[in-house]
GROMACS .gro file of C-alpha atoms in nm:
model
  316
    1MET     CA    1   1.789  12.735   6.391
    2PRO     CA    2   1.758  12.394   6.569
    3GLN     CA    3   1.815  12.090   6.348
    4ASN     CA    4   1.493  11.922   6.465
    5VAL     CA    5   1.295  12.195   6.288
    6PRO     CA    6   1.149  12.058   5.959
    7TRP     CA    7   1.368  12.124   5.655
    8PHE     CA    8   1.102  12.330   5.480
    9VAL     CA    9   1.088  12.565   5.776
   10ARG     CA   10   1.466  12.600   5.784
   11ALA     CA   11   1.463  12.663   5.409
   12ARG     CA   12   1.183  12.918   5.438
   13LEU     CA   13   1.010  12.730   5.158
   14LYS     CA   14   0.756  12.949   4.981
   15THR     CA   15   0.428  12.835   4.828
   16ARG     CA   16   0.529  13.040   4.524
   17GLN     CA   17   0.828  12.811   4.476
   18LEU     CA   18   0.597  12.510   4.477
   19MET     CA   19   0.368  12.680   4.226
   20LEU     CA   20   0.672  12.758   4.009
   21LEU     CA   21   0.784  12.393   4.007
   22ILE     CA   22   0.442  12.284   3.884
   23ALA     CA   23   0.424  12.563   3.626
   24ILE     CA   24   0.768  12.477   3.481
   25ASP     CA   25   0.667  12.109   3.464
   26GLU     CA   26   0.346  12.195   3.279
   27GLU     CA   27   0.493  12.462   3.050
   28GLY     CA   28   0.836  12.306   2.994
   29ASN     CA   29   0.985  12.656   2.993
   30ILE     CA   30   1.064  12.899   3.276
   31HIS     CA   31   0.964  13.201   3.067
   32ARG     CA   32   0.610  13.070   3.009
   33ALA     CA   33   0.593  12.942   3.367
   34ALA     CA   34   0.675  13.291   3.494
   35GLU     CA   35   0.404  13.439   3.274
   36THR     CA   36   0.140  13.203   3.413
   37LEU     CA   37   0.236  13.315   3.767
   38ALA     CA   38   0.244  13.684   3.670
   39MET     CA   39   0.610  13.728   3.764
   40SER     CA   40   0.922  13.826   3.573
   41GLN     CA   41   1.159  13.560   3.441
   42PRO     CA   42   1.451  13.687   3.654
   43ALA     CA   43   1.233  13.660   3.965
   44ALA     CA   44   1.128  13.306   3.867
   45SER     CA   45   1.489  13.206   3.798
   46LYS     CA   46   1.596  13.336   4.141
   47LEU     CA   47   1.315  13.146   4.318
   48LEU     CA   48   1.420  12.825   4.146
   49LYS     CA   49   1.792  12.882   4.212
   50ASP     CA   50   1.730  12.954   4.580
   51LEU     CA   51   1.535  12.630   4.613
   52GLU     CA   52   1.797  12.423   4.429
   53ASP     CA   53   2.080  12.578   4.634
   54MET     CA   54   1.898  12.500   4.954
   55LEU     CA   55   1.825  12.138   4.851
   56GLY     CA   56   2.171  12.090   4.702
   57VAL     CA   57   2.036  11.924   4.387
   58SER     CA   58   1.925  12.026   4.038
   59LEU     CA   59   1.551  11.999   3.998
   60PHE     CA   60   1.545  12.053   3.620
   61GLU     CA   61   1.766  11.973   3.324
   62ARG     CA   62   1.829  12.282   3.114
   63LEU     CA   63   1.773  12.176   2.752
   64PRO     CA   64   1.820  12.375   2.431
   65ARG     CA   65   1.445  12.415   2.400
   66GLY     CA   66   1.313  12.406   2.750
   67MET     CA   67   1.345  12.234   3.084
   68ARG     CA   68   1.279  11.879   3.200
   69PRO     CA   69   1.247  11.761   3.563
   70THR     CA   70   1.526  11.547   3.705
   71TRP     CA   71   1.440  11.261   3.938
   72TYR     CA   72   1.475  11.506   4.226
   73GLY     CA   73   1.248  11.747   4.042
   74GLU     CA   74   0.982  11.482   3.977
   75ALA     CA   75   0.976  11.399   4.349
   76MET     CA   76   0.945  11.765   4.451
   77ILE     CA   77   0.678  11.834   4.187
   78ARG     CA   78   0.468  11.541   4.306
   79HIS     CA   79   0.482  11.656   4.667
   80ALA     CA   80   0.427  12.018   4.562
   81ARG     CA   81   0.101  11.916   4.395
   82ILE     CA   82  -0.010  11.731   4.708
   83ALA     CA   83   0.084  12.020   4.939
   84LEU     CA   84  -0.090  12.286   4.730
   85ALA     CA   85  -0.396  12.070   4.676
   86SER     CA   86  -0.418  12.011   5.051
   87LEU     CA   87  -0.398  12.386   5.117
   88GLY     CA   88  -0.668  12.440   4.856
   89GLU     CA   89  -0.887  12.182   5.026
   90ALA     CA   90  -0.831  12.353   5.361
   91GLY     CA   91  -0.944  12.686   5.219
   92ALA     CA   92  -1.248  12.535   5.052
   93GLU     CA   93  -1.345  12.353   5.371
   94LEU     CA   94  -1.315  12.672   5.579
   95GLU     CA   95  -1.524  12.867   5.330
   96ALA     CA   96  -1.787  12.593   5.333
   97LEU     CA   97  -1.797  12.594   5.712
   98LYS     CA   98  -1.832  12.973   5.717
   99GLY     CA   99  -2.117  12.942   5.469
  100GLY     CA  100  -2.304  12.697   5.689
  101PHE     CA  101  -2.192  12.382   5.507
  102ALA     CA  102  -1.980  12.097   5.641
  103GLY     CA  103  -1.753  12.088   5.339
  104SER     CA  104  -1.746  11.944   4.989
  105VAL     CA  105  -1.674  11.587   4.883
  106ALA     CA  106  -1.593  11.476   4.528
  107ILE     CA  107  -1.616  11.107   4.444
  108GLY     CA  108  -1.588  10.907   4.123
  109ALA     CA  109  -1.750  10.582   4.014
  110ILE     CA  110  -1.779  10.355   3.714
  111ALA     CA  111  -2.125  10.307   3.565
  112GLY     CA  112  -2.236   9.985   3.735
  113PRO     CA  113  -2.193  10.085   4.101
  114ALA     CA  114  -2.305  10.437   4.012
  115MET     CA  115  -2.645  10.276   3.947
  116SER     CA  116  -2.654  10.007   4.215
  117LEU     CA  117  -2.450  10.141   4.507
  118LEU     CA  118  -2.414  10.519   4.500
  119PRO     CA  119  -2.786  10.609   4.522
  120THR     CA  120  -2.824  10.406   4.843
  121ALA     CA  121  -2.509  10.554   4.997
  122LEU     CA  122  -2.571  10.915   4.896
  123ALA     CA  123  -2.936  10.903   5.006
  124ARG     CA  124  -2.809  10.801   5.349
  125VAL     CA  125  -2.557  11.087   5.347
  126ALA     CA  126  -2.833  11.333   5.254
  127ARG     CA  127  -3.035  11.219   5.555
  128GLU     CA  128  -2.748  11.206   5.805
  129ALA     CA  129  -2.546  11.507   5.687
  130PRO     CA  130  -2.766  11.731   5.472
  131GLU     CA  131  -2.510  12.011   5.503
  132LEU     CA  132  -2.250  11.815   5.302
  133ARG     CA  133  -2.207  11.907   4.937
  134VAL     CA  134  -2.130  11.594   4.734
  135SER     CA  135  -2.036  11.574   4.367
  136LEU     CA  136  -2.017  11.252   4.165
  137LEU     CA  137  -1.821  11.188   3.844
  138VAL     CA  138  -1.918  10.878   3.646
  139GLU     CA  139  -1.633  10.777   3.414
  140SER     CA  140  -1.397  10.495   3.320
  141SER     CA  141  -1.146  10.369   3.578
  142ASP     CA  142  -0.852  10.519   3.388
  143VAL     CA  143  -1.005  10.868   3.389
  144LEU     CA  144  -1.108  10.843   3.754
  145LEU     CA  145  -0.763  10.729   3.867
  146GLU     CA  146  -0.604  11.021   3.685
  147ARG     CA  147  -0.841  11.263   3.862
  148LEU     CA  148  -0.762  11.096   4.195
  149GLN     CA  149  -0.388  11.144   4.138
  150GLN     CA  150  -0.457  11.510   4.056
  151ASN     CA  151  -0.638  11.550   4.391
  152ARG     CA  152  -0.960  11.634   4.208
  153LEU     CA  153  -1.148  11.342   4.365
  154ASP     CA  154  -1.146  11.223   4.726
  155PHE     CA  155  -1.198  10.852   4.653
  156LEU     CA  156  -1.334  10.618   4.386
  157VAL     CA  157  -1.545  10.313   4.322
  158ALA     CA  158  -1.356  10.171   4.027
  159ARG     CA  159  -1.115   9.901   3.903
  160LEU     CA  160  -0.742   9.863   3.934
  161PHE     CA  161  -0.558   9.692   3.650
  162GLU     CA  162  -0.201   9.571   3.617
  163GLN     CA  163  -0.085   9.883   3.433
  164HIS     CA  164  -0.200  10.118   3.709
  165ASP     CA  165   0.056  10.257   3.955
  166LYS     CA  166  -0.062  10.130   4.294
  167THR     CA  167   0.220  10.282   4.503
  168HIS     CA  168  -0.002  10.525   4.693
  169LEU     CA  169  -0.338  10.352   4.652
  170GLN     CA  170  -0.547  10.141   4.887
  171TYR     CA  171  -0.808   9.905   4.742
  172GLN     CA  172  -1.108   9.738   4.906
  173ALA     CA  173  -1.273   9.490   4.669
  174LEU     CA  174  -1.653   9.505   4.654
  175ALA     CA  175  -1.795   9.290   4.373
  176LYS     CA  176  -1.757   9.168   4.017
  177GLU     CA  177  -1.938   9.351   3.739
  178GLU     CA  178  -2.148   9.133   3.510
  179ILE     CA  179  -2.208   9.236   3.151
  180CYS     CA  180  -2.512   9.186   2.930
  181ALA     CA  181  -2.667   9.297   2.600
  182ILE     CA  182  -2.969   9.525   2.575
  183VAL     CA  183  -3.205   9.625   2.294
  184ARG     CA  184  -3.519   9.833   2.254
  185PRO     CA  185  -3.856   9.670   2.336
  186GLY     CA  186  -3.995   9.517   2.018
  187HIS     CA  187  -3.655   9.456   1.860
  188PRO     CA  188  -3.679   9.174   1.599
  189ILE     CA  189  -3.396   8.980   1.766
  190LEU     CA  190  -3.622   8.920   2.068
  191GLU     CA  191  -3.844   8.699   1.850
  192ARG     CA  192  -3.564   8.449   1.785
  193ASN     CA  193  -3.591   8.118   1.964
  194ARG     CA  194  -3.214   8.083   1.989
  195LEU     CA  195  -2.939   8.340   2.019
  196ASP     CA  196  -2.577   8.253   1.956
  197LEU     CA  197  -2.251   8.432   1.882
  198PRO     CA  198  -2.277   8.398   1.502
  199THR     CA  199  -2.612   8.577   1.519
  200LEU     CA  200  -2.474   8.846   1.748
  201ALA     CA  201  -2.169   8.894   1.526
  202LYS     CA  202  -2.393   9.004   1.239
  203ALA     CA  203  -2.578   9.262   1.449
  204SER     CA  204  -2.507   9.634   1.484
  205TRP     CA  205  -2.365   9.721   1.826
  206ILE     CA  206  -2.307  10.018   2.054
  207VAL     CA  207  -1.979   9.942   2.232
  208PRO     CA  208  -1.721  10.120   2.452
  209PRO     CA  209  -1.441  10.309   2.273
  210GLU     CA  210  -1.132  10.133   2.140
  211GLY     CA  211  -0.865  10.087   2.404
  212SER     CA  212  -1.114  10.018   2.682
  213VAL     CA  213  -1.102   9.685   2.865
  214LEU     CA  214  -1.463   9.595   2.788
  215ARG     CA  215  -1.420   9.671   2.416
  216HIS     CA  216  -1.113   9.446   2.407
  217ARG     CA  217  -1.291   9.160   2.583
  218PHE     CA  218  -1.603   9.208   2.372
  219GLU     CA  219  -1.400   9.155   2.054
  220LEU     CA  220  -1.204   8.864   2.205
  221MET     CA  221  -1.535   8.692   2.281
  222PHE     CA  222  -1.601   8.662   1.908
  223ARG     CA  223  -1.243   8.590   1.803
  224GLY     CA  224  -1.222   8.312   2.061
  225ALA     CA  225  -1.515   8.146   1.885
  226GLY     CA  226  -1.348   8.179   1.545
  227LEU     CA  227  -1.567   8.472   1.441
  228GLN     CA  228  -1.494   8.824   1.325
  229PRO     CA  229  -1.617   9.085   1.575
  230PRO     CA  230  -1.919   9.289   1.463
  231ARG     CA  231  -1.820   9.534   1.189
  232HIS     CA  232  -2.103   9.782   1.228
  233VAL     CA  233  -2.031   9.942   1.565
  234LEU     CA  234  -2.090  10.278   1.727
  235SER     CA  235  -1.848  10.368   2.008
  236THR     CA  236  -1.961  10.558   2.317
  237THR     CA  237  -2.009  10.525   2.693
  238ALA     CA  238  -2.276  10.797   2.720
  239LEU     CA  239  -2.572  10.613   2.872
  240VAL     CA  240  -2.825  10.884   2.787
  241PHE     CA  241  -2.724  10.861   2.422
  242ILE     CA  242  -2.715  10.480   2.427
  243THR     CA  243  -3.071  10.443   2.554
  244LYS     CA  244  -3.203  10.701   2.308
  245MET     CA  245  -3.015  10.542   2.018
  246LEU     CA  246  -3.156  10.201   2.105
  247GLN     CA  247  -3.509  10.343   2.093
  248GLU     CA  248  -3.444  10.491   1.748
  249SER     CA  249  -3.271  10.190   1.588
  250ASP     CA  250  -3.205   9.817   1.586
  251TYR     CA  251  -2.868   9.848   1.758
  252LEU     CA  252  -2.767   9.620   2.045
  253ALA     CA  253  -2.557   9.760   2.332
  254VAL     CA  254  -2.318   9.594   2.575
  255VAL     CA  255  -2.349   9.742   2.926
  256PRO     CA  256  -2.310   9.642   3.293
  257VAL     CA  257  -2.600   9.437   3.428
  258ASP     CA  258  -2.676   9.697   3.697
  259VAL     CA  259  -2.720   9.961   3.427
  260ALA     CA  260  -2.935   9.730   3.217
  261ARG     CA  261  -3.164   9.642   3.508
  262HIS     CA  262  -3.218  10.009   3.586
  263TYR     CA  263  -3.333  10.097   3.234
  264ALA     CA  264  -3.523   9.770   3.192
  265GLY     CA  265  -3.710   9.847   3.514
  266HIS     CA  266  -3.837  10.165   3.350
  267GLY     CA  267  -3.944   9.979   3.037
  268MET     CA  268  -3.684  10.155   2.821
  269VAL     CA  269  -3.485   9.845   2.718
  270LYS     CA  270  -3.498   9.467   2.719
  271ILE     CA  271  -3.212   9.246   2.835
  272LEU     CA  272  -3.122   8.983   2.577
  273PRO     CA  273  -3.153   8.627   2.715
  274VAL     CA  274  -2.797   8.535   2.622
  275GLU     CA  275  -2.488   8.497   2.841
  276LEU     CA  276  -2.185   8.699   2.734
  277SER     CA  277  -1.840   8.575   2.827
  278CYS     CA  278  -1.680   8.923   2.820
  279GLN     CA  279  -1.717   8.976   3.192
  280MET     CA  280  -1.529   9.247   3.380
  281ASP     CA  281  -1.293   9.227   3.677
  282SER     CA  282  -1.390   9.317   4.031
  283PHE     CA  283  -1.431   9.678   4.131
  284GLY     CA  284  -1.381   9.832   4.471
  285ILE     CA  285  -1.325  10.141   4.683
  286ILE     CA  286  -0.997  10.315   4.600
  287THR     CA  287  -0.841  10.570   4.833
  288ARG     CA  288  -0.497  10.729   4.853
  289SER     CA  289  -0.259  10.622   5.128
  290ASP     CA  290  -0.068  10.953   5.105
  291TRP     CA  291  -0.377  11.171   5.142
  292LEU     CA  292  -0.591  11.242   5.450
  293LEU     CA  293  -0.965  11.248   5.390
  294SER     CA  294  -1.165  11.538   5.529
  295PRO     CA  295  -1.430  11.464   5.795
  296GLY     CA  296  -1.698  11.501   5.527
  297ALA     CA  297  -1.522  11.260   5.291
  298ARG     CA  298  -1.481  11.007   5.572
  299LYS     CA  299  -1.854  11.029   5.644
  300VAL     CA  300  -1.938  10.963   5.278
  301LEU     CA  301  -1.688  10.676   5.267
  302GLU     CA  302  -1.844  10.517   5.576
  303ALA     CA  303  -2.192  10.549   5.422
  304LEU     CA  304  -2.060  10.387   5.106
  305GLN     CA  305  -1.911  10.095   5.299
  306ARG     CA  306  -2.240  10.041   5.485
  307ALA     CA  307  -2.433  10.051   5.158
  308ALA     CA  308  -2.187   9.803   5.004
  309ASN     CA  309  -2.263   9.563   5.286
  310GLU     CA  310  -2.635   9.584   5.201
  311VAL     CA  311  -2.600   9.575   4.820
  312TYR     CA  312  -2.312   9.329   4.777
  313GLY     CA  313  -2.297   9.155   5.113
  314MET     CA  314  -1.951   9.299   5.182
  315PRO     CA  315  -1.814   9.348   5.535
  316ARG     CA  316  -1.824   9.703   5.665
   0.00000   0.00000   0.00000
């Protein structure tokens, strides 16, 4: 066979071999991996051996109690996930086209832009491409980035922090996210003439979970002023629960300004007239440089960029 033919063609690489690599990585054991793929262990062992012989490297370390990917194995597993996910996307797109749709697009966003940006963009998509099926996941940046790496989302509106692996990511900054405090209408704290950190430190708060960036900065805001952070806290990011809990109690909640304005506009909450120093970093559009967007995803991305220009004054 000519040498200019791609290696995977010369090797007669099978999708089942790629599936086996991923299964061994997830199960840590070739016996369990074979079971998940409904094949015998000898057949799985032969598939793996054929692939390793062809590549000329060991893809897994054989340990007393399982198997662990080598550096070669980690590289192959990563590309196997991308290849299989791409094939899955191709099948889903073809099925959607046969069903009269123009494909499916899955995007993720943090809470602030999910309120201020996504409705404008997705309303435009609904008008211009009503055949597109779009799903939106609203979560923290860490969760969204993990889903993006797993090929479960096409692109994000989220943050990138120092600890995130940016090797295969492209980032287009959009805006900074301001933070504020909200309470129920009629809350006693609204009657105070002056609000300061010592007063806020004594209040009961609904805050993001421990380990989140906002929770860390919220606590640092008090410590930086020589105060202990509020002791009576309830941790959650569920906005439906937060707004209901505020109505039923005297809790305060720390949320993005865009979220607060939405609920305040419906008379559900009041924004406290106090400036909080626990502001968040910029967020932006995150895409993968090693992944080609479908035509439908590109259309949604373009609508998002146009909406960002209107909402945040960003260039298209």
